[in-house]
Amino acid sequence: MRKVIYLFLILLFISCSKNNREFKNEIIYWSSNNTEEIEFARYIVDKWNKENSEFKVKFQPVPEGQSSEEVILAAIVGKTTPDIYSNMWEGDVENYAKAGILVALDTLKGFMEFLYERCDSSVIEEVRSSDGHIYQIPWKINPIMMIYNENIIKSLSQKSPPKTYSEFFKAAEEFKKDTDGDGYIDRWFGYTETIVTWWQRLFDFYPLYLAATNGGSLVKNNKAAFNNQAAINVFKFLQKLYKNNYFPKERLSSRQDVFLDGIIATRFTGPWEISHAEKYKPKSFQYNFSTMPVPDNHNGPVYTYGDPKNIVIFKTCPNPNFAWKFLKYFLSEENDLKFLEMTNQLPRRKNIDSNPLFREFFLKNPKMKIFAEQAKFVKGTDQSLYLKEVFDIISSEYEACVIYGIKSPEQAISDAEKSVNLLFLR
Amino acid sequence: MKKKFVPYLFVAPYIIHFLLFVGFPVGFSIYLTFHDWNIISPMEFIGLANYERLFNDTLFWKSLKNTLIFLLIHIPLQIIVALFLAELLTQKIKLKNFFRASYFMPVVVSGVVITILWQQLYGFESGLLNRLLTYIGIKKIGWLTDPNWAMPSIAIMATWKNVGLYIVLFLVGLQTIPQQYYEAAELEGATHLQKFFKITLPMINPTIFMVVILSTIGGFSLFIEPYVMTGGGPLNSTLSAVLYIYKQGFFYYHMGYAATLGFFFAFIILLVVFIQKKFVEREY
C-alpha cells in the first residue's frame, strides 16, 4: 500500500512540474476558434506535416473561454502558451511586447524582407512597437463598411447610398417612420450598439473618425491626439442620429436580424455579414456595401478601421526559427488565397485587389471585391499600452454626448482628451 | 506526545484548505494593494498609491452610490413583497403548494437566463411591459435606457428573482408565532391590521433582521444584472461597485487597484451591516 502511495506522489509531482515539450521538433500553433478558421488551420497544418519532415506542427484552436484574450493571459501566467498564435488583436500586442513575452520578429533572418514584400510601409509602421521592434505579422483584416438595403435606398429620393453626413441625414429623415402609429419611431435608418463596452466604438466612432481624418491617430507620443475638428464632427454627426431618432437608443441585438427584416436600412459592419446575409436573407432582398459616411467637405480616399488580427510567436517557443519557417509557408500567396476562399476574410497583403492570383475569386465574389478595394485604405490601432482605456474613456463620453446629449461634442472630446492624458501620467 | 498530535491531524484538512483557498488569496490580495500589476508584467511596488487613487476616483464613488440606491429600493421592496406573499400563503387558499413552488422557482433559475428574459420584457419598443403601458394609455418608459429608471428596473427584477427565498424565511418565521396571541387579540376585537402590526411584526423581528442582512450582502454583490442587461449604463447609472471592481480587474487588468477597491468595499459592507445590526436591534 505504502509503495502505491509513494508512486502516486511521484506521479503527482511529475505532472505538476514544468511543462516539458514531448518532442523538440514540434511547433504548437493555436488558431482562432471559429469553424472556418479551424478548417483552414487544419488544412494548412496537414499539408505542412505531409510535405515536411524536419519538424512537425501541432494545431489546436484557442481553448474556449469568455474571450480568447483571457485564455491567452491564463496561458501566459501558466506558461502554457503555444509557440504561434494567429488571432492576436493588434491593439493587444504592445502590452505583451512590453512584458517581454513575444519574440521580436525583426531579429529573425529574412523577416523584414518578407514583411516589405507582403505589406506597404505604412502597415509596417503601424505594427512597429514603441521600442522600434516588430512583434507581429499583419495577417488578416475585416474592413468596417456600411452595408445597405438596396431596395430601400432605391426607394428614397437620392437613389444611391449616402456618402456624406448631409446625404446620410437626408436619407435617414426620409426613411424613419412610426409604422404602428403609436407616436414612437420604430423604423430607423441605422443602428449601432449603445452600450459603453470599449470595443463597441471600434464599429462606430473609430471607423468614422478614421474616415474623417484619412486614417488619423487617437494617441501619439503618449498623448491624446483626437481633440480635433474631425472628432468633434463625428460626435456631432452621431449625436444628431440619435437626437432625431434616425438611430434607436434601444438595444436591438436580442431581436431577429433587424437589417434583414427591413427595420433598419444600413449598418456599419464587416465582410462576415456576407455569408450571414446570404444564408438568412428573405427572397428578393438585395444588399450592398459602401464606404463609411464622411464630412461634406471631405477630400481623398475614405479610410476605415480594418479590425486587424495578427500572428505572434511567444518566447516560450523552443525554436523560433522553426516557427518562422512554418509561418513563411503559412503566409504564402497560395495559402492566403485558400484562407480567403475558406473563411471570407481578407489576408492583409498589398495589392490584393489587383493580384492576378486572387482575380478569379473576386470575380465570383464581387461583394468581397469591394472589401478588397477598401483594404488599401484601412488602419488598425495605435500602438499604446492604454489603448483599451482610451477607447473606454471615449466610449463614456460618447454615451454622455452622442446618446444622451448631456454634453456638447466639443466638451465631450475635450473631457476625453484630459482623461486620456491623465492615463499617460501614471 | 503522540496523543497531542492526533487532534491536529484531524483538523489539518480544514486548516490546509483554509490556508490554501482563503488565507493565501486574502494575504496575496493585501500584498497586491501595494502593487501595480497587470498579470503579464512584473509587479511594481507603489506603496499607498492605489489607496490614494481610490479616494480620488469619482467613478468608484458613483458605483458605490448606485449600489446604495439599489439597496434602498431593493431591501424595503423585498421585505414588503415577501412578507405580504408569505402572509397570503399562510391563509387557507387553494393550490397553496403550487404557489409556494412558483414563487421559489426564480431563485433556482440561472441569473443570466432571468436577466435575458427581463431584458426582453423591458424592451422600449417591443417589450411586453411597454406594450401593456401603451395599451392602457400610459407613455412608454425607457426601463433600461433612461438613467433615472435603469437602477429601479434592475431592483424590481432582482426582487422578483429573490423574493421566493425570503418568502420561505418569512413562512418559517410566521409559523413560530404562537397561535394563542392571535386568539387573545381576536377576543379583544383586534382588526387584521392591528394583529399584523402589534403581534406579527414584533414577533418576526429576528427574521426581518436576517432578511435585511441577507438582502444587504446579496445587494452589495449586485453584478450579473447590470453586467448582462446594461453593462453599467446608461451614463453609469447601473454601474455597481462589484461590476466596477470586475472591470478594473478583468477588463483593464489593474489587479492591484481592483484588490484595493475590493478591500475597501468589504470594509464598507462590514460597516453597513454593523450599523444595521445596531439600528434594527434598537428599533424593536
Coordinates of C-alpha atoms in Angstrom, one line a residue, chain A residues 3-284:
Chain A
K3 CA 4.5 1.8 -2.3
V4 CA 1.3 2.7 -4.2
I5 CA 1.1 6.0 -2.2
Y6 CA 4.7 6.8 -3.0
L7 CA 4.2 6.1 -6.6
F8 CA 1.1 8.3 -6.7
L9 CA 3.0 11.1 -5.0
I10 CA 5.9 10.8 -7.5
L11 CA 3.4 10.9 -10.4
L12 CA 1.6 13.9 -8.9
F13 CA 4.9 15.7 -8.6
I14 CA 5.9 14.9 -12.2
S15 CA 2.6 16.0 -13.5
C16 CA 2.8 19.3 -11.6
S17 CA 6.3 20.0 -12.7
K18 CA 7.1 22.4 -15.5
N19 CA 5.7 21.5 -18.8
N20 CA 8.3 19.7 -20.8
R21 CA 7.8 19.6 -24.5
E22 CA 7.4 15.9 -25.6
F23 CA 9.1 16.4 -28.9
K24 CA 11.8 19.0 -29.5
N25 CA 11.0 19.0 -33.2
E26 CA 7.4 20.1 -32.8
I27 CA 5.8 23.5 -33.1
I28 CA 2.4 24.2 -31.4
Y29 CA 0.1 26.5 -33.2
W30 CA -3.2 28.0 -31.9
S31 CA -5.7 29.4 -34.3
S32 CA -9.0 31.3 -33.7
N33 CA -11.9 29.0 -32.7
N34 CA -14.4 29.9 -35.4
T35 CA -15.3 27.0 -37.6
E36 CA -13.9 28.3 -40.9
E37 CA -10.6 29.2 -39.4
I38 CA -10.3 25.9 -37.7
E39 CA -10.9 24.2 -41.1
F40 CA -8.3 26.4 -42.7
A41 CA -5.7 25.8 -40.0
R42 CA -6.2 22.1 -40.1
Y43 CA -5.8 22.2 -43.9
I44 CA -2.5 24.1 -43.7
V45 CA -1.1 22.1 -40.9
D46 CA -1.9 18.8 -42.5
K47 CA -0.3 20.0 -45.7
W48 CA 2.8 21.1 -43.9
N49 CA 3.2 17.9 -42.0
K50 CA 2.8 15.8 -45.2
E51 CA 5.4 17.9 -47.1
N52 CA 8.0 18.4 -44.3
S53 CA 9.9 16.0 -42.1
E54 CA 12.3 18.5 -40.4
F55 CA 9.7 19.3 -37.7
K56 CA 6.0 18.8 -37.2
V57 CA 3.3 21.3 -36.4
K58 CA 0.6 20.5 -33.9
F59 CA -2.5 22.5 -34.3
Q60 CA -5.2 23.4 -31.7
P61 CA -7.9 26.1 -31.7
V62 CA -7.5 28.6 -28.9
P63 CA -9.3 26.9 -25.9
E64 CA -12.8 28.1 -25.2
G65 CA -13.2 31.0 -22.7
Q66 CA -15.1 34.2 -22.3
S67 CA -12.7 35.8 -24.7
S68 CA -9.5 34.5 -26.5
E69 CA -7.6 37.3 -24.8
E70 CA -8.5 35.9 -21.3
V71 CA -7.4 32.4 -22.5
I72 CA -4.1 33.8 -23.7
L73 CA -3.5 35.6 -20.5
A74 CA -4.2 32.5 -18.5
A75 CA -1.7 30.6 -20.8
I76 CA 0.9 33.3 -20.2
V77 CA 0.6 33.1 -16.5
G78 CA 0.6 29.3 -16.6
K79 CA 3.5 29.3 -19.0
T80 CA 1.5 27.1 -21.4
T81 CA 1.4 29.5 -24.3
P82 CA 1.5 28.0 -27.8
D83 CA 4.6 28.7 -30.0
I84 CA 2.5 30.5 -32.6
Y85 CA -0.9 32.3 -32.1
S86 CA -2.7 33.6 -35.2
N87 CA -5.6 35.6 -33.8
M88 CA -3.9 38.4 -31.8
W89 CA -5.8 41.7 -31.9
E90 CA -3.3 44.4 -33.0
G91 CA -4.1 46.6 -30.0
D92 CA -3.0 44.0 -27.5
V93 CA 0.5 43.4 -28.9
E94 CA 2.1 46.4 -27.3
N95 CA 1.2 45.2 -23.8
Y96 CA 2.6 41.7 -24.5
A97 CA 5.7 43.1 -26.1
K98 CA 6.4 45.4 -23.1
A99 CA 6.0 42.4 -20.8
G100 CA 8.8 40.6 -22.8
I101 CA 6.8 37.5 -23.7
L102 CA 6.9 37.9 -27.5
V103 CA 9.7 37.2 -29.9
A104 CA 10.9 40.3 -31.7
L105 CA 10.3 39.1 -35.2
D106 CA 12.6 41.6 -36.9
T107 CA 15.5 39.7 -35.3
L108 CA 14.7 36.6 -37.3
K109 CA 16.6 36.1 -40.5
G110 CA 14.8 37.4 -43.6
F111 CA 11.8 38.7 -41.7
M112 CA 12.0 42.3 -42.8
E113 CA 12.4 41.3 -46.5
F114 CA 9.4 39.1 -46.2
L115 CA 7.4 41.9 -44.5
Y116 CA 8.2 44.5 -47.1
E117 CA 7.2 42.1 -49.8
R118 CA 3.9 41.4 -48.0
C119 CA 2.9 44.9 -46.7
D120 CA 3.1 48.6 -47.5
S121 CA 5.5 50.6 -45.4
S122 CA 2.5 52.3 -43.7
V123 CA 1.3 49.0 -42.4
I124 CA 4.8 48.1 -41.2
E125 CA 5.0 51.4 -39.3
E126 CA 1.5 50.7 -37.9
V127 CA 2.6 47.4 -36.3
R128 CA 6.0 48.7 -35.2
S129 CA 6.2 48.7 -31.4
S130 CA 7.2 51.8 -29.4
D131 CA 10.6 50.2 -28.7
G132 CA 11.3 50.0 -32.5
H133 CA 10.9 46.2 -32.9
I134 CA 8.2 44.3 -34.7
Y135 CA 6.4 41.6 -32.7
Q136 CA 3.5 40.8 -35.0
I137 CA 2.9 39.8 -38.6
P138 CA 0.0 41.5 -40.2
W139 CA -2.3 38.6 -41.2
K140 CA -5.9 39.4 -41.8
I141 CA -8.4 42.3 -41.8
N142 CA -12.1 42.8 -41.9
P143 CA -12.7 46.4 -43.0
I144 CA -15.7 48.1 -41.5
M145 CA -18.0 49.4 -44.2
M146 CA -21.6 50.4 -44.5
I147 CA -24.0 47.7 -45.6
Y148 CA -27.2 49.0 -47.1
N149 CA -30.5 47.6 -48.2
E150 CA -30.5 48.2 -52.0
N151 CA -34.3 48.1 -52.3
I152 CA -34.8 50.7 -49.6
I153 CA -32.1 53.0 -50.9
K154 CA -33.5 52.9 -54.4
S155 CA -36.9 53.9 -53.0
L156 CA -35.5 57.1 -51.5
S157 CA -35.1 60.3 -53.4
Q158 CA -31.2 60.0 -53.5
K159 CA -31.3 56.5 -55.1
S160 CA -27.7 55.9 -54.1
P161 CA -26.1 55.0 -50.7
P162 CA -25.3 58.2 -48.7
K163 CA -21.7 59.1 -48.8
T164 CA -21.6 62.2 -46.7
Y165 CA -23.1 63.3 -43.4
S166 CA -25.7 65.5 -45.1
E167 CA -26.7 62.8 -47.5
F168 CA -27.0 60.4 -44.6
F169 CA -29.2 62.8 -42.6
K170 CA -31.4 63.4 -45.7
A171 CA -31.9 59.7 -46.4
A172 CA -32.5 58.9 -42.7
E173 CA -35.2 61.6 -42.4
E174 CA -36.9 60.2 -45.4
F175 CA -36.8 56.6 -44.1
K176 CA -37.6 56.9 -40.4
K177 CA -41.2 56.1 -39.6
D178 CA -43.7 55.3 -36.9
T179 CA -45.2 52.3 -38.6
D180 CA -47.9 51.4 -36.0
G181 CA -49.0 55.0 -35.3
D182 CA -48.3 54.8 -31.5
G183 CA -46.3 58.0 -31.6
Y184 CA -42.9 56.3 -31.4
I185 CA -40.5 55.8 -34.3
D186 CA -40.0 52.1 -35.0
R187 CA -38.2 52.1 -38.3
W188 CA -34.7 53.7 -38.3
F189 CA -32.1 54.3 -40.9
G190 CA -29.3 52.6 -39.0
Y191 CA -28.2 51.1 -35.7
T192 CA -25.1 50.9 -33.6
E193 CA -24.8 49.3 -30.1
T194 CA -25.3 51.9 -27.4
I195 CA -23.6 50.0 -24.6
V196 CA -20.3 51.5 -23.3
T197 CA -18.1 48.5 -23.7
W198 CA -14.9 49.9 -25.2
W199 CA -14.7 47.7 -28.3
Q200 CA -18.2 48.7 -29.5
R201 CA -16.6 52.0 -30.5
L202 CA -14.4 50.1 -33.0
F203 CA -17.6 49.7 -35.1
D204 CA -19.0 53.2 -35.0
F205 CA -16.9 56.1 -33.6
Y206 CA -13.5 54.8 -34.6
P207 CA -14.1 54.0 -38.3
L208 CA -16.0 57.3 -38.7
Y209 CA -13.0 59.1 -37.1
L210 CA -10.5 57.3 -39.4
A211 CA -12.7 58.2 -42.4
A212 CA -12.9 61.8 -41.4
T213 CA -9.1 62.1 -40.7
N214 CA -7.8 60.0 -43.5
G215 CA -6.6 57.4 -41.0
G216 CA -5.6 59.7 -38.1
S217 CA -4.3 58.6 -34.7
L218 CA -6.1 58.6 -31.4
V219 CA -2.9 58.7 -29.4
K220 CA 0.5 59.9 -30.4
N221 CA 3.7 60.2 -28.3
N222 CA 1.8 59.2 -25.2
K223 CA -0.7 62.0 -25.6
A224 CA -4.3 62.2 -26.8
A225 CA -4.3 63.2 -30.5
F226 CA -8.0 63.3 -31.1
N227 CA -9.1 66.7 -29.9
N228 CA -9.7 68.0 -33.4
Q229 CA -12.5 69.2 -35.6
A230 CA -12.9 65.8 -37.2
A231 CA -13.6 64.0 -33.9
I232 CA -16.0 66.8 -32.9
N233 CA -17.8 66.5 -36.2
V234 CA -18.1 62.7 -35.8
F235 CA -19.6 63.2 -32.4
K236 CA -22.0 65.9 -33.9
F237 CA -22.9 63.5 -36.7
L238 CA -23.7 60.6 -34.3
Q239 CA -25.4 62.9 -31.8
K240 CA -27.8 64.1 -34.5
L241 CA -28.5 60.5 -35.5
Y242 CA -29.8 59.7 -32.0
K243 CA -31.4 63.1 -31.3
N244 CA -33.5 62.9 -34.5
N245 CA -34.4 59.3 -34.0
Y246 CA -32.5 58.2 -37.1
F247 CA -30.9 55.6 -34.9
P248 CA -32.7 53.9 -31.9
K249 CA -31.4 54.1 -28.4
E250 CA -32.9 50.7 -27.6
R251 CA -30.7 47.6 -27.9
L252 CA -32.0 45.7 -30.9
S253 CA -29.4 42.9 -30.7
S254 CA -31.7 40.5 -29.0
R255 CA -34.3 40.7 -31.8
Q256 CA -34.3 38.9 -35.1
D257 CA -31.9 40.4 -37.6
V258 CA -33.2 44.0 -37.9
F259 CA -31.3 44.6 -41.1
L260 CA -32.6 41.6 -42.9
D261 CA -36.1 42.4 -41.5
G262 CA -36.0 45.9 -43.1
I263 CA -36.4 47.6 -39.7
I264 CA -33.1 49.4 -40.3
A265 CA -31.7 50.3 -43.7
T266 CA -27.9 50.5 -43.0
R267 CA -25.4 49.1 -40.6
F268 CA -21.6 49.5 -40.1
T269 CA -20.2 46.1 -40.4
G270 CA -17.5 43.8 -41.9
P271 CA -17.3 41.2 -44.6
W272 CA -18.6 38.5 -42.2
E273 CA -22.0 39.9 -42.9
I274 CA -22.0 38.5 -46.5
S275 CA -22.2 34.8 -45.5
H276 CA -24.8 35.6 -42.8
A277 CA -26.9 37.6 -45.2
E278 CA -26.7 35.0 -48.0
K279 CA -27.8 32.4 -45.5
Y280 CA -30.7 34.2 -44.0
K281 CA -31.9 36.9 -46.3
P282 CA -35.5 36.9 -47.5
K283 CA -36.4 36.4 -51.2
S284 CA -35.8 39.4 -53.3

